[in-house]
PDB file of C-alpha atoms in Angstrom:
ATOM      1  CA  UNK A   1     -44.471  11.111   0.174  1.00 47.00           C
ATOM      2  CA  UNK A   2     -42.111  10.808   3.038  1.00 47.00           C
ATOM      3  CA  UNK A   3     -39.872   8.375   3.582  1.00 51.00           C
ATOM      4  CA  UNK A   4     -40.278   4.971   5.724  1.00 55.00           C
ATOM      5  CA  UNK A   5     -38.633   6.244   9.137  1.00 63.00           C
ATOM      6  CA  UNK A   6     -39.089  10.067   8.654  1.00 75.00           C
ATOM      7  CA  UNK A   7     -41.818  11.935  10.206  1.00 87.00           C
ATOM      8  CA  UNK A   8     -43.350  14.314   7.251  1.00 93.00           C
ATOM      9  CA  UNK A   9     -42.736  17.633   7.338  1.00 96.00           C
ATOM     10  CA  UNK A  10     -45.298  20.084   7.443  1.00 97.00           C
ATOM     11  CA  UNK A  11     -45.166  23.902   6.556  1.00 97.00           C
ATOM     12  CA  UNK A  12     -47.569  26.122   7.911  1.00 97.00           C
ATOM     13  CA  UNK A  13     -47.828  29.910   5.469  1.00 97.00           C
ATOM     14  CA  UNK A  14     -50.166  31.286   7.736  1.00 95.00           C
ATOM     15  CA  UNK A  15     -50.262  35.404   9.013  1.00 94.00           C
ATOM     16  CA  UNK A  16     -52.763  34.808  11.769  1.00 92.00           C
ATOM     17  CA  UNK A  17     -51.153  33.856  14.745  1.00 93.00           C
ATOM     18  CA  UNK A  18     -54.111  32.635  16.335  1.00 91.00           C
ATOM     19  CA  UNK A  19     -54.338  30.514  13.266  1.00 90.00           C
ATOM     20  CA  UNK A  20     -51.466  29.309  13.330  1.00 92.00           C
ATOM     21  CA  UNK A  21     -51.725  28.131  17.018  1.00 91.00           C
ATOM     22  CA  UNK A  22     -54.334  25.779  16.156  1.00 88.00           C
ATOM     23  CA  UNK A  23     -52.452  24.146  13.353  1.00 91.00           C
ATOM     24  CA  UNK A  24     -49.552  23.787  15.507  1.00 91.00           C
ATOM     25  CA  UNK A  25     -51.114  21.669  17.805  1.00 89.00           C
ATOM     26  CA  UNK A  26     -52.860  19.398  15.419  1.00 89.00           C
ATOM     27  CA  UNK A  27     -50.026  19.049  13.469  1.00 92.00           C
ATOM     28  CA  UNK A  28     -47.985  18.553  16.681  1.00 93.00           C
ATOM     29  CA  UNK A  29     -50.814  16.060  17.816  1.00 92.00           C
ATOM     30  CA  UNK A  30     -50.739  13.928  14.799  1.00 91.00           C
ATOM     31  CA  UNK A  31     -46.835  13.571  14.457  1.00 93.00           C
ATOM     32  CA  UNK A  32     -45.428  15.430  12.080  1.00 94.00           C
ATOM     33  CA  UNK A  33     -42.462  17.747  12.241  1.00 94.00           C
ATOM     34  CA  UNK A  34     -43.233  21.346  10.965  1.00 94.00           C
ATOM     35  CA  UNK A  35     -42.451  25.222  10.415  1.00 94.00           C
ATOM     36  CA  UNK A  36     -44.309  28.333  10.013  1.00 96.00           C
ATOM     37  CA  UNK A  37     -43.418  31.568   8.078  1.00 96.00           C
ATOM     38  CA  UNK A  38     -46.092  34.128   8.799  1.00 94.00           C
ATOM     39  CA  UNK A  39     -45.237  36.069   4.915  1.00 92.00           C
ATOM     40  CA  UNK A  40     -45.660  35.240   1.989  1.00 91.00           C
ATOM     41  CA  UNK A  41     -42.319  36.188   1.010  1.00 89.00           C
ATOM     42  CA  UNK A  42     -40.547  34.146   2.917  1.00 94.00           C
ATOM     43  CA  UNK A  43     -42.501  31.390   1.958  1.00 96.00           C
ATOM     44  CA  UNK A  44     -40.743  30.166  -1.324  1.00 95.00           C
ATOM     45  CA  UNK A  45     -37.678  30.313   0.237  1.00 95.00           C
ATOM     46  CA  UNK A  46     -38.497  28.141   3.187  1.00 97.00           C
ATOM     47  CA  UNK A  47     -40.490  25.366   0.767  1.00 97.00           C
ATOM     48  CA  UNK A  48     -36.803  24.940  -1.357  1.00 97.00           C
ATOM     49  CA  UNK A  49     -34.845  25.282   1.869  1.00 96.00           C
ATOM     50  CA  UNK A  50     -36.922  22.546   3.824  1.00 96.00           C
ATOM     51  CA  UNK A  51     -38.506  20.658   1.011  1.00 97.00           C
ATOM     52  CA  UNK A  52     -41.798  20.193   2.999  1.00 97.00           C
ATOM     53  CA  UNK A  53     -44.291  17.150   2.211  1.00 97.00           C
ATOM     54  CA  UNK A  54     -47.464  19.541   2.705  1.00 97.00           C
ATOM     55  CA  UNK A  55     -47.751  23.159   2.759  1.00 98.00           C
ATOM     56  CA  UNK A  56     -51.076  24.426   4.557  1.00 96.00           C
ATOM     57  CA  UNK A  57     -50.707  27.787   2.465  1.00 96.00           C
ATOM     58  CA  UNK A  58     -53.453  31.207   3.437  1.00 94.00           C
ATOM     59  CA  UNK A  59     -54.558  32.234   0.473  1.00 92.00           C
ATOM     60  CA  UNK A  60     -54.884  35.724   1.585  1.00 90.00           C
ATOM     61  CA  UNK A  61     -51.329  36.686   2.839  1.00 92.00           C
ATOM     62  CA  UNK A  62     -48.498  39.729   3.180  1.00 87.00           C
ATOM     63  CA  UNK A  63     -46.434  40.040   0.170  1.00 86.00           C
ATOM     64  CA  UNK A  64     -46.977  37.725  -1.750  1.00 92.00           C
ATOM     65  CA  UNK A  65     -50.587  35.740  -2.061  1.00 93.00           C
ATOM     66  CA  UNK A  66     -50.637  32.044  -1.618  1.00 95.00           C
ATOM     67  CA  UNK A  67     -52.048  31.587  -5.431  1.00 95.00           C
ATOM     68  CA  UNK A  68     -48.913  33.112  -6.314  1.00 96.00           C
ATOM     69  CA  UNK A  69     -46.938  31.020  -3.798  1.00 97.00           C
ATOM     70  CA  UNK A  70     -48.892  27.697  -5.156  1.00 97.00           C
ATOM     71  CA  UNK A  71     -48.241  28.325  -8.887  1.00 96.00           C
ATOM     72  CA  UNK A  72     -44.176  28.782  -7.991  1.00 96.00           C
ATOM     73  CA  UNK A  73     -44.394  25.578  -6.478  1.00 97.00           C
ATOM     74  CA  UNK A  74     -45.954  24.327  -9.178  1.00 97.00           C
ATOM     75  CA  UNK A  75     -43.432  25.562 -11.590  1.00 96.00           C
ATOM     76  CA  UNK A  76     -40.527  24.266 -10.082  1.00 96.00           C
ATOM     77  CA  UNK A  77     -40.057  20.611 -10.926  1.00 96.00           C
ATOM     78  CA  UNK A  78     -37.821  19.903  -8.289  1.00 96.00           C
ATOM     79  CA  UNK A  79     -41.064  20.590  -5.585  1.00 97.00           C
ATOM     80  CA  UNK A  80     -43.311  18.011  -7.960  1.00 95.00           C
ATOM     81  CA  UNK A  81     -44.177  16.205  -4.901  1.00 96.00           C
ATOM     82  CA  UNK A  82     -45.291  18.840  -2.677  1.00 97.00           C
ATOM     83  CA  UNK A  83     -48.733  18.548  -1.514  1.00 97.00           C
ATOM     84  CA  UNK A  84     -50.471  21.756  -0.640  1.00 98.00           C
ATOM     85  CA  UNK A  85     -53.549  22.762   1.139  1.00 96.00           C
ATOM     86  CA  UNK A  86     -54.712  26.050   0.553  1.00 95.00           C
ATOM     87  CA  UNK A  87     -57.144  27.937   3.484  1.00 92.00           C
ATOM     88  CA  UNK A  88     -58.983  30.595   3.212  1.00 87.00           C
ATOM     89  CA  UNK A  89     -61.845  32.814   4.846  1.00 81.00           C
ATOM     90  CA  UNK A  90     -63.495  33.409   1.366  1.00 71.00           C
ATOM     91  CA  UNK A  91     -64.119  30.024   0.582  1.00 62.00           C
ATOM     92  CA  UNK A  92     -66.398  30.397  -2.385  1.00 76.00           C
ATOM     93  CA  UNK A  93     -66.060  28.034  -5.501  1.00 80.00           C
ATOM     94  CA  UNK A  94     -64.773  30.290  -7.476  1.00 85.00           C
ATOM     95  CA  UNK A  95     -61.750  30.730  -5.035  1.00 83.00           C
ATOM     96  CA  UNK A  96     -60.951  27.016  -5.155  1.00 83.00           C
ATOM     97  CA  UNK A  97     -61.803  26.532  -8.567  1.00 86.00           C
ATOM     98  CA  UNK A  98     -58.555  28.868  -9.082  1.00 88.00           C
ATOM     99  CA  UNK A  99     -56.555  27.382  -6.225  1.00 87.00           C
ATOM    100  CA  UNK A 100     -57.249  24.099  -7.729  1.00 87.00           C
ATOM    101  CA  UNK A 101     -56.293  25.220 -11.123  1.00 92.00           C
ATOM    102  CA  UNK A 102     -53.234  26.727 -10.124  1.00 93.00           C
ATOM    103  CA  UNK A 103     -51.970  23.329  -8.313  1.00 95.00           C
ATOM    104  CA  UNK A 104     -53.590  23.009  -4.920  1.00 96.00           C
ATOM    105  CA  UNK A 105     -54.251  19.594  -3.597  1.00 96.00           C
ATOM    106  CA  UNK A 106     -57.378  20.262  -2.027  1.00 94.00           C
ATOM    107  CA  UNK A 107     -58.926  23.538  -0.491  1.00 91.00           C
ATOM    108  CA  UNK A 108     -60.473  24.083   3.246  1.00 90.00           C
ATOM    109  CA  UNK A 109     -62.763  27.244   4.241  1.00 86.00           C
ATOM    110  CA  UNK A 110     -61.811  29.084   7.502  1.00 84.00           C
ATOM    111  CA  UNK A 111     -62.954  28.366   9.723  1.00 84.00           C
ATOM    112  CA  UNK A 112     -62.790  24.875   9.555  1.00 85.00           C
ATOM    113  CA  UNK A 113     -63.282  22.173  11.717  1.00 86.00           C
ATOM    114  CA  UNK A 114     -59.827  20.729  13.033  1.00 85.00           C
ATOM    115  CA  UNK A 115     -61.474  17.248  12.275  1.00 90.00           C
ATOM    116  CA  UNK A 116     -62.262  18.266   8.854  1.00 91.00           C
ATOM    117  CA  UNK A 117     -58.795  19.629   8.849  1.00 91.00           C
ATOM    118  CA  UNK A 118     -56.936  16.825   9.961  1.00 92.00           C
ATOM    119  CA  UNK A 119     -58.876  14.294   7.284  1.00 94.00           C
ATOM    120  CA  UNK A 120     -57.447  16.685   4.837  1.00 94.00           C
ATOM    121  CA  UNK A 121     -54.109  16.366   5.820  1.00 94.00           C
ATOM    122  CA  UNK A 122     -54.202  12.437   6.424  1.00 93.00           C
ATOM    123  CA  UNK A 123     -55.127  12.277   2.776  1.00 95.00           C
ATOM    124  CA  UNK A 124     -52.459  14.539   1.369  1.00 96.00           C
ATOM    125  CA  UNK A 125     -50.113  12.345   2.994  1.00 93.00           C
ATOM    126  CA  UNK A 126     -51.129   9.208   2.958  1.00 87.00           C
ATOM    127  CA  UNK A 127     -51.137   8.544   6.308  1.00 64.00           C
ATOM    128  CA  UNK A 128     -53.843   6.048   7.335  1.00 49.00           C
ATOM    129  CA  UNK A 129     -57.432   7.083   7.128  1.00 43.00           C
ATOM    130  CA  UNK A 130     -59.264  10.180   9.311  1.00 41.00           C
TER     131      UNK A 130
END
């Protein structure tokens, strides 16, 4: 949870730019300061390096994949309080039974509705309801 004063920070692990354009300006919409990496590899680095409140982490990614990238997270108890959402294009139950299982937060299908998107994120950080 951020801090009273701070805008929350928001990193975006995404490899499709046109993707990534549309999370950039809802995240840029509803306030919150944020990055993008477009790898998986330099993902890690970037989530100790910035510390993020949320990672939006693709599942299916370059490098390394974002279950990967969401168990690391999970293992390192200095990101405890990391929230992430993972997206992905096969969003079958099986898919976020293991994201879930591996750490995730919650789990959104691409392509999703930037409403359905932005109650997601609201909820991850606690910020007022959709």
């Amino acid at each position: 949870m951020a801090e009273a004063g701070r805008q929350p920070r928001v990193l975006v692990v995404e490899d499709e730019d046109n993707i990534a354009i549309a999370l950039d300006y809802l995240i840029t919409r509803e306030g919150y300061a944020h990055d993008r990496v477009s790898s998986g590899a330099e993902a890690m680095a970037r989530i100790r390096a910035t510390h993020p409140d949320l990672v939006l982490l693709d599942v299916m990614l370059p490098g390394v994949s974002g279950y990967e990238i969401c168990q690391d997270v999970r293992m390192d108890p200095g990101l405890a309080d990391v929230k992430i959402l993972m997206m992905t294009a096969r969003g079958s139950a099986m898919e976020r039974r293991k994201g879930l299982a591996l750490g995730a937060d919650g789990f959104i299908a691409k392509p999703f509705e930037l409403k359905e998107l932005r109650a997601e994120v609201r909820r991850l950080l606690g910020s007022g309801t959709a």
